Coordinates of C-alpha atoms and ligand atoms in Angstrom, one line a residue:
M11 CA -42.1 -15.4 -51.0
T12 CA -39.6 -18.1 -51.9
K13 CA -40.0 -21.4 -50.2
F14 CA -36.8 -22.8 -48.6
Q15 CA -36.7 -25.7 -51.0
D16 CA -36.7 -23.3 -53.9
M17 CA -33.8 -21.2 -52.7
A18 CA -31.0 -22.1 -55.2
Y19 CA -27.6 -23.0 -53.9
Q20 CA -24.6 -22.5 -56.1
R21 CA -21.0 -22.5 -55.0
P22 CA -19.5 -19.1 -55.7
D23 CA -16.4 -18.7 -57.8
F24 CA -14.2 -17.9 -54.8
E25 CA -11.2 -16.6 -56.8
Q26 CA -13.5 -14.2 -58.6
E27 CA -15.2 -13.2 -55.4
V28 CA -11.9 -12.5 -53.6
S29 CA -10.6 -10.3 -56.5
K30 CA -13.9 -8.5 -56.6
A31 CA -13.7 -7.9 -52.8
L32 CA -10.1 -6.6 -53.1
G33 CA -11.3 -4.2 -55.8
L34 CA -14.0 -2.9 -53.6
L35 CA -11.6 -2.5 -50.7
D36 CA -9.4 -0.4 -53.0
Q37 CA -12.4 1.7 -54.0
L38 CA -13.2 2.2 -50.4
A39 CA -9.7 3.3 -49.5
K40 CA -9.3 5.6 -52.5
A41 CA -12.8 7.0 -52.7
K42 CA -12.6 10.5 -54.1
D43 CA -15.7 11.8 -52.3
E44 CA -18.3 10.7 -49.7
A45 CA -20.7 9.4 -52.4
A46 CA -18.0 7.1 -53.8
F47 CA -17.1 5.9 -50.3
F48 CA -20.6 5.0 -49.4
E49 CA -21.2 3.3 -52.7
A50 CA -18.2 1.1 -52.1
L51 CA -19.3 0.3 -48.6
Q52 CA -22.8 -0.7 -49.8
A53 CA -21.3 -2.8 -52.6
I54 CA -19.1 -4.7 -50.0
D55 CA -22.2 -5.3 -47.9
T56 CA -24.2 -6.6 -50.9
Q57 CA -21.4 -9.0 -51.7
T58 CA -21.2 -10.1 -48.1
R59 CA -24.9 -10.8 -48.0
A60 CA -24.8 -12.8 -51.2
L61 CA -21.9 -14.9 -49.9
S62 CA -23.5 -15.3 -46.5
T63 CA -26.7 -16.5 -48.1
Q64 CA -25.0 -19.2 -50.1
H65 CA -22.9 -20.3 -47.1
T66 CA -25.9 -20.5 -44.8
L67 CA -28.0 -22.4 -47.4
C68 CA -25.2 -24.9 -47.6
S69 CA -24.8 -25.3 -43.9
I70 CA -28.5 -25.6 -43.2
R71 CA -28.9 -28.3 -45.8
H72 CA -25.8 -30.1 -44.5
T73 CA -27.1 -30.2 -40.9
I74 CA -30.6 -31.4 -42.1
D75 CA -28.9 -34.4 -43.7
T76 CA -25.3 -34.9 -42.8
R77 CA -25.2 -38.0 -45.0
D78 CA -25.9 -35.9 -48.2
A79 CA -22.5 -36.1 -50.0
F80 CA -23.1 -33.0 -52.0
Y81 CA -23.6 -30.6 -49.1
A82 CA -21.0 -32.4 -47.0
K83 CA -18.4 -31.6 -49.7
E84 CA -19.7 -28.1 -50.2
N85 CA -19.5 -27.5 -46.4
D86 CA -15.8 -28.6 -46.4
V87 CA -15.1 -26.1 -49.2
W88 CA -16.7 -23.3 -47.2
D89 CA -14.7 -24.2 -44.1
E90 CA -11.5 -23.8 -46.0
V91 CA -12.4 -20.4 -47.6
T92 CA -14.1 -18.8 -44.6
P93 CA -10.9 -17.5 -42.9
R94 CA -9.9 -15.7 -46.1
L95 CA -13.4 -14.1 -46.4
A96 CA -13.2 -13.1 -42.7
E97 CA -9.8 -11.5 -43.3
I98 CA -11.4 -9.3 -46.0
Q99 CA -14.1 -8.1 -43.4
V100 CA -11.3 -7.1 -41.1
Q101 CA -9.6 -5.2 -43.9
A102 CA -12.9 -3.4 -44.6
A103 CA -13.3 -2.4 -41.0
R104 CA -9.8 -1.1 -40.9
A105 CA -10.4 0.9 -44.2
V106 CA -13.5 2.5 -42.7
L107 CA -11.7 3.4 -39.4
E108 CA -8.8 5.0 -41.3
S109 CA -11.0 6.8 -43.8
P110 CA -11.5 10.5 -43.9
Y111 CA -15.2 9.7 -44.0
R112 CA -15.3 7.9 -40.7
D113 CA -17.3 10.7 -39.1
S114 CA -19.8 10.5 -41.9
V115 CA -20.2 6.8 -41.1
A116 CA -20.9 7.7 -37.5
R117 CA -23.5 10.3 -38.5
R118 CA -25.2 8.0 -41.0
Y119 CA -25.2 4.7 -39.1
G120 CA -24.6 5.8 -35.5
P121 CA -21.2 5.8 -33.6
H122 CA -21.6 2.3 -32.3
L123 CA -20.7 0.8 -35.7
L124 CA -17.3 2.3 -35.4
E125 CA -16.9 1.1 -31.8
K126 CA -17.7 -2.4 -32.9
M127 CA -15.2 -2.2 -35.7
E128 CA -12.5 -0.9 -33.4
V129 CA -13.0 -3.7 -30.8
S130 CA -12.9 -6.3 -33.6
L131 CA -9.4 -5.1 -34.6
K132 CA -8.1 -5.4 -31.0
T133 CA -8.2 -9.1 -30.9
I134 CA -5.8 -10.0 -33.7
T135 CA -2.3 -9.1 -34.9
P136 CA 0.2 -11.1 -37.0
E137 CA 2.4 -11.8 -34.0
I138 CA -0.3 -13.8 -32.3
L139 CA -1.3 -16.0 -35.3
P140 CA 0.9 -19.0 -34.1
D141 CA -0.7 -18.7 -30.6
L142 CA -4.2 -18.8 -32.1
V143 CA -3.4 -21.9 -34.0
E144 CA -2.1 -23.5 -30.7
E145 CA -5.2 -22.3 -28.9
N146 CA -7.6 -23.8 -31.5
K147 CA -5.8 -27.1 -31.4
L148 CA -6.1 -27.3 -27.6
V149 CA -9.8 -26.4 -27.8
S150 CA -10.4 -29.2 -30.4
E151 CA -8.6 -31.6 -28.2
Y152 CA -10.9 -30.8 -25.3
E153 CA -14.0 -31.2 -27.5
R154 CA -12.8 -34.5 -28.8
L155 CA -12.1 -35.8 -25.4
I156 CA -15.6 -34.9 -24.1
A157 CA -17.2 -36.3 -27.2
S158 CA -15.3 -39.5 -26.9
A159 CA -17.1 -40.5 -23.7
E160 CA -18.7 -43.9 -24.1
I161 CA -20.2 -45.2 -20.8
E162 CA -21.8 -48.6 -20.2
F163 CA -25.1 -47.9 -18.5
D164 CA -28.5 -49.6 -18.5
G165 CA -27.2 -52.1 -21.0
K166 CA -26.4 -49.3 -23.5
K167 CA -23.3 -47.4 -24.5
L168 CA -24.0 -43.7 -23.7
N169 CA -22.2 -40.5 -24.1
L170 CA -22.3 -37.8 -21.3
S171 CA -25.6 -36.2 -22.5
G172 CA -27.1 -39.7 -23.0
L173 CA -26.8 -40.1 -19.2
Q174 CA -28.8 -37.0 -18.4
P175 CA -32.3 -38.6 -18.4
Y176 CA -31.0 -41.1 -15.9
I177 CA -29.5 -38.3 -13.7
E178 CA -33.0 -36.8 -13.6
S179 CA -34.7 -40.1 -12.8
T180 CA -37.4 -40.2 -10.2
D181 CA -35.7 -43.4 -8.9
R182 CA -33.0 -42.2 -6.4
E183 CA -30.7 -45.3 -6.9
V184 CA -30.8 -44.7 -10.7
R185 CA -29.9 -41.0 -10.1
R186 CA -27.0 -42.0 -7.9
Q187 CA -25.6 -44.5 -10.3
A188 CA -26.0 -42.3 -13.4
Y189 CA -24.3 -39.3 -11.5
T190 CA -21.5 -41.6 -10.4
A191 CA -21.0 -42.9 -13.9
H192 CA -21.0 -39.4 -15.4
W193 CA -18.6 -37.8 -13.0
G194 CA -16.6 -40.9 -12.6
W195 CA -15.7 -40.7 -16.3
M196 CA -14.6 -37.1 -15.8
A197 CA -12.7 -37.8 -12.6
Q198 CA -10.6 -40.5 -14.5
R199 CA -9.6 -37.9 -16.9
V200 CA -8.7 -35.1 -14.5
D201 CA -5.0 -35.0 -15.4
K202 CA -5.7 -34.6 -19.1
L203 CA -8.5 -32.0 -18.4
D204 CA -6.0 -30.1 -16.1
E205 CA -3.2 -30.3 -18.6
L206 CA -5.4 -28.9 -21.5
Y207 CA -6.6 -26.0 -19.4
D208 CA -3.1 -25.3 -18.1
K209 CA -1.8 -25.0 -21.7
L210 CA -4.8 -23.0 -22.7
T211 CA -4.4 -20.4 -20.0
A212 CA -0.7 -20.2 -20.7
V213 CA -1.2 -19.5 -24.4
R214 CA -3.9 -17.0 -23.7
H215 CA -1.8 -15.2 -21.1
R216 CA 0.9 -14.9 -23.8
I217 CA -1.6 -13.5 -26.3
G218 CA -2.7 -10.9 -23.7
K219 CA 0.9 -9.9 -23.1
K220 CA 1.7 -9.7 -26.8
L221 CA -1.3 -7.4 -27.4
G222 CA 0.0 -5.1 -24.7
H223 CA -2.1 -6.1 -21.7
E224 CA -1.3 -7.2 -18.2
N225 CA -3.2 -10.4 -18.7
F226 CA -5.7 -12.1 -21.1
I227 CA -8.9 -10.6 -19.7
P228 CA -9.1 -7.4 -21.9
V229 CA -8.6 -9.6 -25.0
A230 CA -11.3 -12.0 -23.9
Y231 CA -13.7 -9.0 -23.4
A232 CA -12.8 -7.7 -26.9
R233 CA -13.4 -11.1 -28.5
M234 CA -16.9 -11.0 -27.0
G235 CA -17.3 -7.6 -28.7
R236 CA -17.9 -5.8 -25.4
T237 CA -17.4 -2.1 -26.0
D238 CA -19.1 -0.6 -22.9
W239 CA -18.5 -2.8 -19.8
D240 CA -15.5 -4.2 -18.1
Q241 CA -14.3 -6.3 -15.2
Q242 CA -15.3 -3.7 -12.6
D243 CA -18.9 -3.7 -13.9
A244 CA -18.8 -7.5 -13.7
K245 CA -17.7 -7.5 -10.1
V246 CA -20.4 -5.1 -9.0
Y247 CA -23.0 -7.2 -10.9
R248 CA -21.9 -10.5 -9.4
Q249 CA -22.1 -9.0 -5.9
Q250 CA -25.8 -8.2 -6.5
I251 CA -26.3 -11.9 -7.4
V252 CA -24.6 -13.0 -4.1
D253 CA -26.8 -10.5 -2.2
S254 CA -30.2 -10.9 -3.8
V255 CA -30.3 -14.2 -5.8
V256 CA -28.3 -16.7 -3.7
P257 CA -30.8 -16.5 -0.8
L258 CA -33.8 -17.0 -3.2
A259 CA -32.1 -19.9 -4.9
Q260 CA -31.5 -21.5 -1.5
K261 CA -35.2 -21.2 -0.7
L262 CA -36.0 -22.9 -4.0
A263 CA -33.6 -25.7 -3.2
R264 CA -35.3 -26.3 0.2
E265 CA -38.7 -26.3 -1.4
Q266 CA -37.5 -28.7 -4.1
L267 CA -36.2 -31.2 -1.5
R268 CA -39.5 -31.0 0.5
R269 CA -41.5 -31.6 -2.7
T270 CA -39.4 -34.6 -3.7
G271 CA -39.4 -36.0 -0.2
V272 CA -35.6 -36.0 0.3
T273 CA -34.5 -35.5 3.9
D274 CA -30.7 -36.3 3.6
P275 CA -29.9 -34.5 0.3
K276 CA -27.0 -35.7 -1.8
I277 CA -25.7 -33.8 -4.9
Y278 CA -27.7 -36.0 -7.3
D279 CA -31.0 -35.2 -5.6
Y280 CA -30.9 -31.6 -7.0
A281 CA -31.4 -32.9 -10.6
L282 CA -34.9 -34.1 -9.7
E283 CA -37.4 -31.2 -9.9
F284 CA -40.8 -33.1 -9.7
L285 CA -41.6 -36.6 -8.5
S286 CA -44.2 -36.8 -11.2
G287 CA -41.6 -36.1 -13.9
N288 CA -40.8 -33.1 -16.0
P289 CA -43.5 -31.2 -17.9
K290 CA -44.3 -32.8 -21.2
P291 CA -45.7 -31.2 -24.3
Q292 CA -49.1 -32.4 -25.3
G293 CA -48.3 -33.4 -28.9
E294 CA -45.8 -33.7 -31.7
E295 CA -44.6 -31.3 -34.3
D296 CA -47.9 -30.7 -36.2
Y297 CA -49.8 -30.1 -32.9
L298 CA -47.1 -27.8 -31.5
V299 CA -46.7 -25.7 -34.6
A300 CA -50.5 -25.3 -35.0
H301 CA -50.6 -24.0 -31.4
A302 CA -47.6 -21.8 -32.0
K303 CA -49.4 -20.3 -35.0
K304 CA -52.4 -19.5 -32.8
M305 CA -50.1 -18.1 -30.1
Y306 CA -48.2 -15.8 -32.4
R307 CA -51.5 -14.7 -34.1
E308 CA -52.9 -13.6 -30.7
L309 CA -49.6 -12.2 -29.4
S310 CA -49.3 -9.3 -31.9
P311 CA -49.7 -8.5 -35.6
Q312 CA -46.0 -8.6 -36.1
T313 CA -45.5 -12.0 -34.6
D314 CA -48.5 -13.3 -36.6
E315 CA -47.0 -12.1 -39.9
F316 CA -43.6 -13.5 -38.9
F317 CA -44.8 -17.0 -37.9
Q318 CA -47.1 -17.4 -40.8
M319 CA -44.1 -16.7 -43.1
M320 CA -42.0 -19.3 -41.2
V321 CA -44.6 -21.9 -41.8
N322 CA -45.6 -20.9 -45.4
Q323 CA -42.1 -20.7 -46.6
N324 CA -40.9 -23.9 -44.9
L325 CA -38.3 -22.1 -42.8
M326 CA -38.2 -24.6 -40.0
D327 CA -36.9 -28.2 -39.8
L328 CA -38.0 -29.3 -36.3
T329 CA -38.3 -33.0 -35.7
T330 CA -35.3 -35.2 -35.1
K331 CA -34.6 -37.8 -37.8
P332 CA -31.7 -40.0 -39.0
G333 CA -28.8 -38.2 -40.5
K334 CA -29.7 -34.9 -38.8
A335 CA -27.0 -33.0 -36.9
S336 CA -27.6 -32.7 -33.2
G337 CA -28.8 -29.6 -31.3
G338 CA -30.8 -26.6 -32.5
Y339 CA -30.1 -23.1 -33.9
M340 CA -31.6 -20.1 -35.6
T341 CA -29.8 -18.5 -38.6
F342 CA -30.6 -15.9 -41.2
L343 CA -30.6 -15.8 -45.0
P344 CA -29.8 -12.2 -45.8
D345 CA -30.7 -12.2 -49.5
Y346 CA -34.2 -13.6 -48.8
K347 CA -34.5 -11.5 -45.6
V348 CA -35.8 -14.5 -43.7
P349 CA -34.6 -16.5 -40.7
Y350 CA -34.4 -20.3 -40.4
I351 CA -34.9 -22.5 -37.4
F352 CA -33.3 -25.9 -37.0
S353 CA -34.0 -28.3 -34.1
N354 CA -34.4 -31.9 -32.9
F355 CA -37.9 -32.3 -31.4
N356 CA -37.8 -35.3 -29.1
G357 CA -41.0 -35.1 -27.0
T358 CA -39.5 -33.1 -24.1
S359 CA -40.3 -29.5 -23.0
G360 CA -37.2 -28.5 -25.1
D361 CA -39.5 -28.8 -28.1
V362 CA -41.6 -25.9 -26.8
D363 CA -38.4 -23.9 -26.0
V364 CA -37.5 -24.0 -29.7
L365 CA -40.9 -22.4 -30.6
T366 CA -40.3 -19.6 -28.1
H367 CA -36.6 -19.2 -27.6
E368 CA -35.3 -19.8 -31.1
A369 CA -38.4 -18.2 -32.5
G370 CA -37.5 -15.1 -30.4
H371 CA -34.1 -14.9 -32.0
A372 CA -35.7 -15.5 -35.5
F373 CA -38.4 -12.8 -34.9
Q374 CA -35.8 -10.2 -34.0
G375 CA -33.7 -11.1 -37.1
W376 CA -36.8 -10.7 -39.2
L377 CA -37.7 -7.3 -37.6
Q378 CA -34.2 -6.1 -38.7
R379 CA -34.4 -7.6 -42.1
D380 CA -34.2 -4.2 -43.9
V381 CA -31.1 -2.9 -42.0
E382 CA -28.8 -0.7 -44.2
L383 CA -25.6 -2.7 -43.6
M384 CA -25.4 -6.2 -42.0
A385 CA -22.7 -4.9 -39.6
I386 CA -25.2 -2.5 -38.0
A387 CA -27.3 -5.5 -36.9
E388 CA -24.4 -7.3 -35.2
Y389 CA -24.6 -7.3 -31.5
T390 CA -23.1 -9.0 -28.4
S391 CA -24.5 -12.2 -27.0
E392 CA -25.9 -10.5 -23.9
V393 CA -28.1 -8.5 -26.3
A394 CA -29.0 -11.5 -28.5
E395 CA -30.2 -13.6 -25.6
I396 CA -32.6 -10.8 -24.5
H397 CA -34.5 -11.4 -27.7
S398 CA -35.0 -15.1 -27.1
M399 CA -35.2 -15.3 -23.3
S400 CA -37.8 -12.5 -23.2
M401 CA -40.0 -14.3 -25.8
E402 CA -40.0 -17.3 -23.6
F403 CA -41.8 -15.1 -21.0
F404 CA -44.0 -13.1 -23.3
T405 CA -45.5 -16.4 -24.5
H406 CA -46.5 -17.7 -21.0
P407 CA -50.2 -17.0 -21.4
W408 CA -50.3 -19.7 -24.2
M409 CA -48.4 -22.4 -22.4
E410 CA -51.6 -24.2 -21.4
G411 CA -52.1 -25.2 -25.1
F412 CA -48.6 -26.8 -25.1
F413 CA -48.5 -28.4 -21.7
G414 CA -52.1 -29.0 -20.6
P415 CA -52.2 -30.4 -17.1
D416 CA -48.4 -29.9 -16.8
T417 CA -48.6 -26.1 -17.3
E418 CA -48.2 -25.1 -13.7
K419 CA -45.1 -27.3 -13.5
Y420 CA -43.7 -25.7 -16.6
F421 CA -44.2 -22.2 -15.1
H422 CA -42.5 -23.3 -11.9
A423 CA -39.5 -24.9 -13.7
H424 CA -39.0 -22.0 -16.1
V425 CA -38.8 -19.3 -13.5
A426 CA -36.9 -21.5 -11.0
D427 CA -34.3 -22.4 -13.7
A428 CA -33.9 -18.8 -14.6
I429 CA -33.3 -17.8 -10.9
R430 CA -30.9 -20.8 -10.2
F431 CA -28.9 -20.1 -13.3
L432 CA -27.8 -16.7 -12.2
P433 CA -25.5 -17.8 -9.3
Y434 CA -24.0 -20.6 -11.3
G435 CA -23.3 -18.2 -14.3
A436 CA -21.7 -15.7 -12.0
S437 CA -19.5 -18.5 -10.4
V438 CA -18.2 -19.4 -13.9
D439 CA -17.3 -15.8 -14.6
E440 CA -15.6 -15.2 -11.2
F441 CA -13.6 -18.4 -11.6
Q442 CA -12.3 -17.4 -15.0
E443 CA -11.4 -13.9 -13.7
W444 CA -9.3 -15.5 -11.0
V445 CA -7.7 -17.9 -13.4
Y446 CA -6.5 -15.3 -15.8
E447 CA -5.4 -12.9 -13.0
H448 CA -3.3 -15.8 -11.6
P449 CA -1.4 -17.2 -14.6
E450 CA 1.1 -18.8 -12.3
A451 CA -1.5 -20.9 -10.5
T452 CA -1.1 -24.7 -10.7
P453 CA -4.0 -26.9 -11.8
A454 CA -4.6 -28.0 -8.2
E455 CA -4.7 -24.4 -7.0
R456 CA -7.3 -23.7 -9.7
R457 CA -9.5 -26.5 -8.7
A458 CA -9.3 -25.5 -5.0
Q459 CA -10.2 -21.9 -5.9
Y460 CA -13.1 -23.1 -7.9
R461 CA -14.5 -24.9 -4.9
V462 CA -14.1 -21.7 -2.8
I463 CA -16.1 -19.7 -5.5
E464 CA -18.7 -22.4 -5.9
R465 CA -19.4 -22.3 -2.1
K466 CA -20.0 -18.6 -2.3
Y467 CA -22.6 -18.9 -5.1
L468 CA -24.1 -22.3 -4.4
P469 CA -23.7 -22.8 -0.6
H470 CA -26.1 -25.6 -0.4
I471 CA -24.1 -27.9 -2.6
E472 CA -22.1 -30.6 -1.0
Y473 CA -20.3 -33.4 -2.8
E474 CA -20.2 -36.1 -0.1
G475 CA -18.9 -39.3 -1.8
F476 CA -17.6 -37.5 -4.9
P477 CA -14.0 -36.4 -4.2
Y478 CA -13.4 -35.1 -7.7
M479 CA -16.3 -32.7 -7.4
E480 CA -15.5 -31.9 -3.7
G481 CA -12.0 -31.0 -5.0
G482 CA -13.4 -28.4 -7.4
G483 CA -13.8 -30.4 -10.6
R484 CA -17.2 -29.4 -11.8
W485 CA -16.1 -26.6 -14.1
Q486 CA -14.2 -29.0 -16.3
K487 CA -17.5 -30.0 -17.8
Q488 CA -18.4 -26.4 -18.6
G489 CA -17.1 -26.3 -22.2
H490 CA -17.3 -22.5 -22.5
I491 CA -14.4 -22.2 -20.0
Y492 CA -12.3 -24.1 -22.5
F493 CA -13.6 -22.9 -25.8
A494 CA -15.0 -19.4 -25.3
P495 CA -13.4 -17.7 -22.3
F496 CA -15.7 -15.3 -20.4
Y497 CA -18.7 -16.3 -22.6
Y498 CA -21.1 -16.9 -19.8
L499 CA -22.0 -13.8 -17.8
D500 CA -23.8 -12.8 -21.0
Y501 CA -26.5 -15.3 -20.5
T502 CA -27.2 -14.1 -17.0
L503 CA -27.3 -10.4 -18.0
A504 CA -29.8 -11.3 -20.7
Q505 CA -31.8 -13.3 -18.2
V506 CA -32.0 -10.4 -15.8
C507 CA -33.4 -8.3 -18.7
A508 CA -35.9 -11.0 -19.7
L509 CA -37.0 -11.4 -16.1
Q510 CA -37.7 -7.6 -16.0
Y511 CA -39.9 -8.0 -19.1
F512 CA -41.7 -10.9 -17.3
T513 CA -42.5 -8.9 -14.3
W514 CA -43.3 -5.8 -16.4
S515 CA -45.7 -7.8 -18.6
M516 CA -47.6 -9.1 -15.6
K517 CA -48.3 -5.4 -14.7
D518 CA -48.6 -3.8 -18.2
R519 CA -48.4 -6.2 -21.0
D520 CA -48.8 -3.7 -23.9
A521 CA -46.1 -1.4 -22.6
A522 CA -43.7 -4.2 -22.0
W523 CA -44.3 -5.6 -25.5
Q524 CA -43.9 -2.3 -27.2
S525 CA -40.6 -1.8 -25.4
Y526 CA -39.4 -5.3 -26.5
L527 CA -40.2 -4.5 -30.1
T528 CA -38.2 -1.3 -29.9
L529 CA -35.3 -3.1 -28.2
C530 CA -35.3 -5.7 -31.0
K531 CA -35.2 -3.1 -33.7
E532 CA -32.5 -1.0 -32.0
S533 CA -30.2 -4.0 -31.2
G534 CA -26.7 -3.5 -32.7
R535 CA -27.2 0.3 -33.0
L536 CA -26.5 0.9 -29.3
P537 CA -24.3 -1.0 -26.9
F538 CA -25.9 -3.0 -24.0
K539 CA -25.7 -0.3 -21.3
Q540 CA -27.4 2.2 -23.5
L541 CA -29.9 -0.1 -25.2
V542 CA -31.3 -1.5 -22.0
P543 CA -32.2 1.8 -20.2
K544 CA -33.5 3.3 -23.4
S545 CA -36.0 0.4 -23.6
G546 CA -37.2 1.2 -20.1
L547 CA -35.4 -1.7 -18.4
K548 CA -33.0 -1.2 -15.5
N549 CA -29.3 -1.7 -16.3
P550 CA -28.3 -5.0 -14.6
F551 CA -24.9 -3.5 -13.8
E552 CA -26.5 -0.7 -11.7
P553 CA -26.4 -1.6 -8.0
G554 CA -29.9 -2.4 -6.8
T555 CA -31.3 -3.6 -10.1
I556 CA -31.5 -7.2 -9.2
A557 CA -32.9 -6.5 -5.7
Q558 CA -35.8 -4.7 -7.5
V559 CA -36.5 -7.7 -9.7
T560 CA -36.4 -10.6 -7.2
P561 CA -39.4 -9.7 -4.9
A562 CA -41.8 -9.9 -7.8
L563 CA -40.3 -13.3 -8.9
E564 CA -40.6 -14.7 -5.4
Q565 CA -44.2 -13.5 -5.2
Y566 CA -44.9 -15.1 -8.6
M567 CA -43.4 -18.4 -7.5
D568 CA -45.5 -18.3 -4.3
S569 CA -48.7 -17.6 -6.3
L570 CA -48.4 -20.8 -8.4
D571 CA -50.9 -23.6 -7.6
K572 CA -48.8 -25.9 -5.5
S573 CA -51.3 -28.7 -5.7
K574 CA -50.3 -29.0 -9.4
I575 CA -46.6 -29.0 -8.7
H576 CA -45.5 -32.3 -7.4
Ligands
LIG822 ZN1 -30.4 -18.2 -27.6

């Protein structure tokens, strides 16, 4: 029961750790029998947990106060040594795969562990190291460019996310101006954004070729750790979204415009969901945490134990304050077997999302705290986001305590956002597939193709008065396309699973919850396409799955009290 502030940080002696790790790798490779082999494997895991715990303590404390010179310095030290430690993990995976005891590993921990190790080795060879350096440089250049935005607006100097509240303004003229400022800034940099992506796709194509593929796509899938689905699955899945979700999203868009009283819609009108403003939480941190405590107590004995621990051991740093890094995350401290949640509460509904979404990730990590090897509990992002996105829906019955009179608006926005996200997510995936299948395309051809794909998934969107967007520029703001190729469909796949838990829990709450608990505990032991049906959910890749989910969602949306949604 160690409280976070009492968890001791000490920088490891890295020279000593590396030589210890190399010794253990040697033991693993030369194990004289099965017992010696597993002993070495466990010892490597114990060392990995200890190092990971220290690294995580350091990075949490650094993000809580980036001005703290001690942790800033320590953080730099870890950044330098991390690639070397990662390389040792790769060697350990190779040693397991080449071992005479690999079948015993599969019997003991399940065959998926070996599949994960195999796919991790497919993404890297010595020949591509210079290409990876070049790729990282280009990614950093993109991130620096986007972060450098400084736009004069409303008497302030704002970055791109600082403009967002104005883009969502209930005043149409403010919306128009903010949207124009945001995308005008991007449009002025189109040549640079094109150039960076052109170079990125070229280096990635080269990496794909060097690793023996026709193009970069199989490498991207391997980087995402996907062992059991491919491009063909993605194609079939995206078509379901076109058939079943696009019409529903269109209907939502029409209702939105009716609600906000817009008769001649422009692109910036879609950012406004409610004329009365977005749903607001009814209090600050103390109030929200107290209600979350009650919520998790009533939800289940497991969530009660989990959340009490988070509070009693000070495992959350929630409210924004000077010196704190931006954003929010959940992480895990393996030696203490506890998760940690970091966020920047700022009075928006995002505060409540932290207590459901990030807490969902944290709850799952805690459920798996006693896993035999850390590597068993590693899973792909489409699995990870089921944990968090489903918790957002399982906690619906307690939203009244967070949102008071805004609860109905919250319900509407939550489900509408989930539905609208699917077509957009699919468009991002289809665009990237086209890009890497057409390495010879020019930047102008890429943008033209994006607009074609965008029309297929978001047919109601017109960009009258915004030539950069009309010319297919929107994707240049979607950072994943630059820094994490093909990392996007994952979110939509998880969302389709979470939406199934939502409709299931409306019919049979207990059964849905028990299934969720099992899915959380089994995550990492089975790949996505096995884990999902084993939990009683329909596999999103299976034709017809989405068509079976959407009617219940439409019914739910129609059942909301429209007099409270305005
Ligand atoms: Zn998440």
